[in-house]
Tab-separated table of C-alpha atoms in Angstrom:
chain	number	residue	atom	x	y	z
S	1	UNK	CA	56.148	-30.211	-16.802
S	2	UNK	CA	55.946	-27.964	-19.679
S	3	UNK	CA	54.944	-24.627	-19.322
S	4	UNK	CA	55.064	-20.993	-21.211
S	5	UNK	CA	57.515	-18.640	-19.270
S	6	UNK	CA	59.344	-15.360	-19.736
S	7	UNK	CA	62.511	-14.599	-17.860
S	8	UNK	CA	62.592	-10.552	-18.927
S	9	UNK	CA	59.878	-8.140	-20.098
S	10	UNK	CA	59.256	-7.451	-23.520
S	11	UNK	CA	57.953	-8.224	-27.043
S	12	UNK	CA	56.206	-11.987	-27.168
S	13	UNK	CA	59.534	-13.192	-28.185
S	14	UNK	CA	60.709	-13.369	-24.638
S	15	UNK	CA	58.328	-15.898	-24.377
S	16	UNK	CA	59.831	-19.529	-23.924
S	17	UNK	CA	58.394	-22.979	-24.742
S	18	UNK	CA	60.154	-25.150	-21.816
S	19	UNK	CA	60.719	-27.627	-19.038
S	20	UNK	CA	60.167	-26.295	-15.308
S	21	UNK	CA	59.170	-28.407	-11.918
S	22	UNK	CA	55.392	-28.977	-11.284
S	23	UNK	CA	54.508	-26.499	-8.419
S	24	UNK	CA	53.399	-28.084	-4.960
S	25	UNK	CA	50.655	-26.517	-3.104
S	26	UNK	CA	50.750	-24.968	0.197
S	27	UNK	CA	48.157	-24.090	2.448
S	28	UNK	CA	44.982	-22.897	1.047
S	29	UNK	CA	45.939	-24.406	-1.951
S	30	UNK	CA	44.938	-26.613	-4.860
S	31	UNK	CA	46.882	-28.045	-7.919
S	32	UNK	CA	45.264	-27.913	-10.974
S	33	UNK	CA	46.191	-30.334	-14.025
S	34	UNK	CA	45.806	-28.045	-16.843
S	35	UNK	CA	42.923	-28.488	-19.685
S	36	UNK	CA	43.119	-24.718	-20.773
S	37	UNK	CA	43.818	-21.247	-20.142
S	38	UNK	CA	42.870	-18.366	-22.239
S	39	UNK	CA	44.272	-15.661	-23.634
S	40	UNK	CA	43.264	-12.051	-22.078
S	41	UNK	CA	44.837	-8.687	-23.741
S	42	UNK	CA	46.285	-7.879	-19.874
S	43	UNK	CA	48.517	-11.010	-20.757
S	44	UNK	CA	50.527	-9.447	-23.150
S	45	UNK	CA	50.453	-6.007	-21.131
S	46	UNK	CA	51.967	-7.604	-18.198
S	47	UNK	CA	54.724	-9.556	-20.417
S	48	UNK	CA	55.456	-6.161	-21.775
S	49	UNK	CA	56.251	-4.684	-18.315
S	50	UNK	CA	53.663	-1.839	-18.661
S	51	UNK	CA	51.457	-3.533	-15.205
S	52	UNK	CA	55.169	-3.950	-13.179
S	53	UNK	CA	53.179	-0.962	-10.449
S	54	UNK	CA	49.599	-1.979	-10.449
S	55	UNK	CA	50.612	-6.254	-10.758
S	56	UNK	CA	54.170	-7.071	-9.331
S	57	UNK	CA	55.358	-10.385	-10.578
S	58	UNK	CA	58.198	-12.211	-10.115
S	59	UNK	CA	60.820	-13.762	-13.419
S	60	UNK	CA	60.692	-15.893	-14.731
S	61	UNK	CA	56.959	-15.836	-14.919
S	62	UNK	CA	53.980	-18.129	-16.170
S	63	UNK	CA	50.732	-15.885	-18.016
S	64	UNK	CA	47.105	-17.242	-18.020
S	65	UNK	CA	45.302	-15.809	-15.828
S	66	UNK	CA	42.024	-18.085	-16.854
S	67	UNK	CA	42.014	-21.494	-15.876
S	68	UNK	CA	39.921	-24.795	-16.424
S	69	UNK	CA	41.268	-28.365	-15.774
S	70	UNK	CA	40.805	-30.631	-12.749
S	71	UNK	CA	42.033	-31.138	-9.389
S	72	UNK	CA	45.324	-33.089	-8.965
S	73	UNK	CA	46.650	-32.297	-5.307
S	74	UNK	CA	44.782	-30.067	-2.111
S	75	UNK	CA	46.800	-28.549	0.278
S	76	UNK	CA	46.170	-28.155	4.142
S	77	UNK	CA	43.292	-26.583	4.939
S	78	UNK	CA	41.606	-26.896	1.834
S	79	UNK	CA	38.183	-28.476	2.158
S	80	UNK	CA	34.883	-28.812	-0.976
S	81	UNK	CA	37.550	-29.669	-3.620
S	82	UNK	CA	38.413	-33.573	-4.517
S	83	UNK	CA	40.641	-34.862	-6.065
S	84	UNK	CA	39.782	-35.175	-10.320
S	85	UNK	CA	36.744	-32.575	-9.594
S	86	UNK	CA	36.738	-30.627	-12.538
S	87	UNK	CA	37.015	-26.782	-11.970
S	88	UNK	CA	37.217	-23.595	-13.354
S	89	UNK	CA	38.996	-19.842	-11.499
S	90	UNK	CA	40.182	-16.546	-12.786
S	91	UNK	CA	43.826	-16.914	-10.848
S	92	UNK	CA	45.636	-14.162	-9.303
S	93	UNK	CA	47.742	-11.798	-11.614
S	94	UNK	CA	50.562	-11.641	-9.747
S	95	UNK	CA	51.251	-15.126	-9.329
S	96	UNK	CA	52.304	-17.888	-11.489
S	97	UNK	CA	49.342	-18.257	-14.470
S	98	UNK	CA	48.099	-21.543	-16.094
S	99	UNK	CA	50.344	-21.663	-19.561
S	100	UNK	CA	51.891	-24.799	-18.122
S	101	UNK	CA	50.683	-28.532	-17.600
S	102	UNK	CA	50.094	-27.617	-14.070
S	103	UNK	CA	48.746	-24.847	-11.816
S	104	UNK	CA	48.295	-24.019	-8.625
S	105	UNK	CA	45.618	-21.774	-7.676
S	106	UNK	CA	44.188	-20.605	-4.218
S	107	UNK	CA	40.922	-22.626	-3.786
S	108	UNK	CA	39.145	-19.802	-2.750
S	109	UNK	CA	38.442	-18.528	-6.560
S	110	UNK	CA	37.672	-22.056	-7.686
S	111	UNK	CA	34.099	-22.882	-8.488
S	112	UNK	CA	33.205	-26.145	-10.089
S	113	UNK	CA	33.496	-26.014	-14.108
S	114	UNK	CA	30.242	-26.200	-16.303
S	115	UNK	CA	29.150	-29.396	-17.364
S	116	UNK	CA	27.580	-28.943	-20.436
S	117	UNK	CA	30.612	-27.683	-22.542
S	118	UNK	CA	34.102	-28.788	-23.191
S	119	UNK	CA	36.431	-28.203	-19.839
S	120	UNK	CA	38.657	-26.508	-22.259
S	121	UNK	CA	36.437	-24.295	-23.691
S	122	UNK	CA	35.050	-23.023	-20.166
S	123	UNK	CA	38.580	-21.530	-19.901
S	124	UNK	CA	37.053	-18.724	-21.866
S	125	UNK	CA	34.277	-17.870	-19.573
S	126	UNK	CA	36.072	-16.274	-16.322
S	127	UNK	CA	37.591	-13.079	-16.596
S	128	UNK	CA	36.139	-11.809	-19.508
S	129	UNK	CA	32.535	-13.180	-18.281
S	130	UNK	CA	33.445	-11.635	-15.019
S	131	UNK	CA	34.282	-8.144	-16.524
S	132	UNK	CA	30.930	-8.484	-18.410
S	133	UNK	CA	29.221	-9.331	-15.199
S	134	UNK	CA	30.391	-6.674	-12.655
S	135	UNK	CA	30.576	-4.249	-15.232
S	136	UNK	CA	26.558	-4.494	-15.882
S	137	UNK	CA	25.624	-5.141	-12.309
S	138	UNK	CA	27.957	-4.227	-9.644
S	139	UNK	CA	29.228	-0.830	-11.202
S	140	UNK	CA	25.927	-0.058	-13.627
S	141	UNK	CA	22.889	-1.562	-11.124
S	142	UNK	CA	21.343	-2.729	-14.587
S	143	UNK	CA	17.623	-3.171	-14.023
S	144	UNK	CA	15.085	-4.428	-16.600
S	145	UNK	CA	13.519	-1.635	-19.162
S	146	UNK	CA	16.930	0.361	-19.431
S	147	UNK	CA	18.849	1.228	-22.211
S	148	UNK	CA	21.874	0.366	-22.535
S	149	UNK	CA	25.036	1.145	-24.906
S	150	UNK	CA	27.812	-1.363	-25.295
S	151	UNK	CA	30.289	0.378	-27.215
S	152	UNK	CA	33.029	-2.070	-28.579
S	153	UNK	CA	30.578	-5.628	-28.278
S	154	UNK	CA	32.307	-7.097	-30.793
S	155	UNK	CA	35.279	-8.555	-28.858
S	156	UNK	CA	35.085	-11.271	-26.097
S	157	UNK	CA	33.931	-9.264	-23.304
S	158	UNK	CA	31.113	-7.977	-25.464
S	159	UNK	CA	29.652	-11.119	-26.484
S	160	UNK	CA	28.987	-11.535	-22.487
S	161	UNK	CA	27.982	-8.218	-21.785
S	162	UNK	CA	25.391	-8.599	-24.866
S	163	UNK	CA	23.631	-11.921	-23.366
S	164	UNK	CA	23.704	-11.095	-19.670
S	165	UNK	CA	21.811	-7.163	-20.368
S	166	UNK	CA	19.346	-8.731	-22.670
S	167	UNK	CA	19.008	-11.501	-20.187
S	168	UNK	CA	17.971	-8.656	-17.396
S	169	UNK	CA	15.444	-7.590	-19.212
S	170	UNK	CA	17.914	-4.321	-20.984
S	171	UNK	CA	17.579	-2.968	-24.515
S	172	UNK	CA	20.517	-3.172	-25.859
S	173	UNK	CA	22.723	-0.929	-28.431
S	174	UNK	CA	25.786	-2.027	-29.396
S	175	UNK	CA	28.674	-0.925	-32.033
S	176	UNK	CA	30.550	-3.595	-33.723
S	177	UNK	CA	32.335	-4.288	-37.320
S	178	UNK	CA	30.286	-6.064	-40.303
S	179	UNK	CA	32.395	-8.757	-39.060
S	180	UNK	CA	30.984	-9.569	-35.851
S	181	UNK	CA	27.151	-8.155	-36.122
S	182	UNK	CA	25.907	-11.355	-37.096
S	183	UNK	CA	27.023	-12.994	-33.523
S	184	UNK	CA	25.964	-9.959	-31.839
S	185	UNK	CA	23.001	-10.063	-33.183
S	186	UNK	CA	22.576	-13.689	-32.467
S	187	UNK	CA	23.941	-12.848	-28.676
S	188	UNK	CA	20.384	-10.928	-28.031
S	189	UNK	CA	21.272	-7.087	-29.471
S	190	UNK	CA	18.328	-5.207	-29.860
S	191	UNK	CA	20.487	-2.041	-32.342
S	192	UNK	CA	23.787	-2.601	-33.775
S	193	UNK	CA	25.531	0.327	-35.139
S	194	UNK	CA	28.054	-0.169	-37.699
S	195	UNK	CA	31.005	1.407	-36.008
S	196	UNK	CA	33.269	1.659	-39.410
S	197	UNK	CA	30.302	3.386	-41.039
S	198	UNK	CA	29.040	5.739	-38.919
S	199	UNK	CA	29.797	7.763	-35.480
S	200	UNK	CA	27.994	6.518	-32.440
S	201	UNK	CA	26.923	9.718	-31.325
S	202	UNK	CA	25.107	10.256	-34.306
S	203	UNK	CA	23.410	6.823	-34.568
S	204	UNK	CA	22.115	6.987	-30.699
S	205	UNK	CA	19.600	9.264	-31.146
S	206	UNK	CA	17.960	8.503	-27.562
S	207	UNK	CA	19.204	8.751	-24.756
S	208	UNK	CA	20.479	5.134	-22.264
S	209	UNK	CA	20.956	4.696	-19.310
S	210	UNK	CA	24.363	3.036	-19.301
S	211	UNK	CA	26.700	3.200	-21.949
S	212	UNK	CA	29.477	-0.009	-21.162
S	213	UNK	CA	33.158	1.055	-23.228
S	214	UNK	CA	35.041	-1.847	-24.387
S	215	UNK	CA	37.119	0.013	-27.175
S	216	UNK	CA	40.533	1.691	-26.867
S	217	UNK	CA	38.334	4.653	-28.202
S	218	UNK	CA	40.264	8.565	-28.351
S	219	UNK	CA	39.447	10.248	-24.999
S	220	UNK	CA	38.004	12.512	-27.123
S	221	UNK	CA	35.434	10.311	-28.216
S	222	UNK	CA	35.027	8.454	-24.569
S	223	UNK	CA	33.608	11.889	-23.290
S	224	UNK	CA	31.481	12.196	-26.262
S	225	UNK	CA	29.420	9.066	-25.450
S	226	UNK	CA	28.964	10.552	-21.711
S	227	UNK	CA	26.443	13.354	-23.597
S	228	UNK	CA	24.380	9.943	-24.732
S	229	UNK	CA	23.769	9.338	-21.229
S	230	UNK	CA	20.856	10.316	-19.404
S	231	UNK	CA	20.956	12.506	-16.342
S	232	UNK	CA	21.282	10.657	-13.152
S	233	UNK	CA	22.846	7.290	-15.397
S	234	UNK	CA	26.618	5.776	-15.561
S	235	UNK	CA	29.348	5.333	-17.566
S	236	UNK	CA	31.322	2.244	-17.214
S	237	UNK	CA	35.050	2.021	-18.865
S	238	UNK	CA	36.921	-1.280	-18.733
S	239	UNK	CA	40.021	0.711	-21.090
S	240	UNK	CA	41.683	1.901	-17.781
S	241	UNK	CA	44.275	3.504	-19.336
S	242	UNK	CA	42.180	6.054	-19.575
S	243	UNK	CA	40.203	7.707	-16.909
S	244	UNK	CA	36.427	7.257	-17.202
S	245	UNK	CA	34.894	10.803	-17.617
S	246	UNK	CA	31.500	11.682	-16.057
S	247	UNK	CA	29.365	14.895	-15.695
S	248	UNK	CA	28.579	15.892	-12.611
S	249	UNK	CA	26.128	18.871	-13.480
S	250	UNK	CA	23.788	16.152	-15.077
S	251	UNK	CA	24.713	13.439	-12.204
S	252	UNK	CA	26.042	11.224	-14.682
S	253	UNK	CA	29.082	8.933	-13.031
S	254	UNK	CA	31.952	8.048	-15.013
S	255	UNK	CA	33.460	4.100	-13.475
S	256	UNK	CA	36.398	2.721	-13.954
S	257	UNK	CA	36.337	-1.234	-13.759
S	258	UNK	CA	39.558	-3.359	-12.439
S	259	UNK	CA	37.867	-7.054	-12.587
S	260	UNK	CA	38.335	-8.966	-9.478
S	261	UNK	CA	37.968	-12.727	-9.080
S	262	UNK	CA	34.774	-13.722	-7.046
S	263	UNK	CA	33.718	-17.722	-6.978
S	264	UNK	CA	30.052	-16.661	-6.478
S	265	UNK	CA	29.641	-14.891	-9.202
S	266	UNK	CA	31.390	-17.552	-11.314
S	267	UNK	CA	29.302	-19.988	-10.167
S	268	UNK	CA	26.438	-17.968	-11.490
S	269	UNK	CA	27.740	-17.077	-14.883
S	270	UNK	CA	28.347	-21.252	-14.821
S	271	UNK	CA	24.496	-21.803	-13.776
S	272	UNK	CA	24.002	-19.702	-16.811
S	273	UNK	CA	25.845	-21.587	-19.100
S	274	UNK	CA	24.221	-25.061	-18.117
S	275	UNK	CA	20.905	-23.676	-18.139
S	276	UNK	CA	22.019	-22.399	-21.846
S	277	UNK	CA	20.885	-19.098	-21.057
S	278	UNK	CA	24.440	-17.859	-21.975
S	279	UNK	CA	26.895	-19.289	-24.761
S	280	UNK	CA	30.408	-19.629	-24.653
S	281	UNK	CA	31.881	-18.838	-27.428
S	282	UNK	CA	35.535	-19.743	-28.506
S	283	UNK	CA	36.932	-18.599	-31.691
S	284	UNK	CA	40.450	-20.786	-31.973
S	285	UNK	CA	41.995	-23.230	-29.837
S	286	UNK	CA	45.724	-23.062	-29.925
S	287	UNK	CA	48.747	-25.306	-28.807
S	288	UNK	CA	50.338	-24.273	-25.604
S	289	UNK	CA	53.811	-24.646	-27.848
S	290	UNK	CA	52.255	-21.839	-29.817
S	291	UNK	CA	51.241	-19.382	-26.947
S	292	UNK	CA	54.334	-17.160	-28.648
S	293	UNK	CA	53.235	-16.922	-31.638
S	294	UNK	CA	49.544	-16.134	-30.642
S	295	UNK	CA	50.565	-13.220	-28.272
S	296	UNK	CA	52.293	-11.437	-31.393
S	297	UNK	CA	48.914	-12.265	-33.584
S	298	UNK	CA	47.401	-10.147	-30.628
S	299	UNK	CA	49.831	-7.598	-30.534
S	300	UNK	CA	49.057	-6.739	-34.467
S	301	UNK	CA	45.905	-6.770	-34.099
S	302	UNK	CA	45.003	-10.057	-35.655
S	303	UNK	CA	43.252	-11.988	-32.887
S	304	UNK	CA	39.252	-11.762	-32.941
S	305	UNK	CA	37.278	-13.574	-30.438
S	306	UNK	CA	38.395	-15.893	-27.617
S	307	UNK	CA	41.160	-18.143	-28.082
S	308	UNK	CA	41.910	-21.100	-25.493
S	309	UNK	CA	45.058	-22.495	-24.855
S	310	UNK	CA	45.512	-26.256	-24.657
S	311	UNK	CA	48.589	-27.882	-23.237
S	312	UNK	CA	49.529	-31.500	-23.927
S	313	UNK	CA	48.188	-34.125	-22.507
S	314	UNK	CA	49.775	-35.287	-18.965
């Protein structure tokens, strides 16, 4: 099969267009014939080397950590999953991603793909529709008739985060470039503030209940959006780099979020998307031959929105 692979850490030239064996699955186990994987920004940091501690892999490795194709071989055990069901799964990081014709992926974070979309396009719904998801409701317990700041909605995770808090009943701020306002607007935002016009500390003039950081902000300016947070409220950071502040004389937490894969809530975001109560959007769709090239577009700062990956046809 043909697959995406790097045999050393570095830049995204050590990323390789080639030939490898299609994978076999074991127990637990399903084989997945490849419609798309996405692109995710922890793709190129774990090329790079800089997630060798935190995400062990082993060389020469495969990235895409997003999946959607259909089922081509189960392995023992595996029960719910038949063969040509079309599926969708936010794989494991450590393991062997789906840049490749083939994948295999434990069954386990499998849930069946949405219907009403292109398979390959629901490649860009799980982890950054995940992140979105536990970041608002797991971390932040976002309840109806809060206020709440996304800071950095104009990138993939942000479109998600926008629907699903105006969805539970939220107001919703969020700071984003002239470029993307329109499709944040569109996505439900109640307040945009022009983030390349003005500061966000001065344009929140109330205070919210959860402010959601999606931008590689200064740490500086991370702790300054803690003051727009009401006593008793929450702070969610998905830039883990840097350590989410809080302020524990007002009882305001400060969260870091490491997304996890979880089938149930997949299947819910997926509900979502066939009941069109949340859009998928995809910005480019790109040739698995050109997965290179698109990792260095990332790496200068020149990818907006979600791309999906297509590999040939089998």
């Amino acid at each position: 099969m043909k697959a995406v692979r790097f045999h050393d850490y570095g830049d995204p030239d050590v990323l390789r267009y080639e030939d490898t064996e299609q994978p076999v699955p074991g127990a637990g186990q399903v084989r997945i014939r490849v419609a798309a994987t996405s692109f995710n920004s922890v793709d190129g940091n774990i090329r790079g080397g800089f997630m060798r501690g935190p995400i062990p892999t082993s060389l020469p490795h495969t990235p895409g950590i997003d999946v959607a194709g259909t089922v081509d071989a189960v392995g023992e055990g595996v029960d719910g999953f038949e063969t040509g069901a079309a599926v969708i799964g936010f794989l494991p990081m450590d393991g062997d991603g789906a840049a490749a014709q083939y994948v295999l992926a434990p069954a386990a974070v499998l849930t069946p793909a949405p219907t009403s979309i292109p398979l390959p396009d629901a490649a860009a719904l799980p982890v950054v529709g995940l992140t979105a998801w536990q970041a608002l409701f797991d971390h932040a317990k976002l309840a109806a008739g809060q206020r709440v700041l996304i800071n950095g909605a104009g990138g993939a995770v942000g479109g998600y985060a926008v629907q699903l808090a105006k969805r539970a009943g939220a107001h919703v701020i969020a700071t984003a470039s002239p470029r993307s306002a329109a499709a944040i607007r569109a996505a439900g935002a109640d307040d945009i503030v022009d983030r390349t016009a003005t500061g966000v500390t001065a344009a929140v003039t109330e205070p919210v209940d959860v402010v959601l950081n999606l931008a590689p902000v200064e740490p500086a300016d991370l702790a300054a959006l803690v003051t727009l947070v009401r006593p008793g409220g929450v702070l969610v950071n998905t830039t883990v780099w840097m350590p989410a502040p809080g302020d524990e004389d007002r009882g305001v937490r400060g969260i870091d979020l490491f997304v996890r894969s979880d089938a149930g809530q997949l299947a819910e975001l997926v509900a979502l998307v066939d009941a069109a109560e949340l859009r998928v959007e995809v910005a480019e769709r790109v040739p698995l031959a050109e997965l290179p090239a698109l990792h260095a577009r990332a790496a200068a700062g020149a990818v907006h929105g979600k791309a999906v990956v297509v590999p040939p046809a089998v």
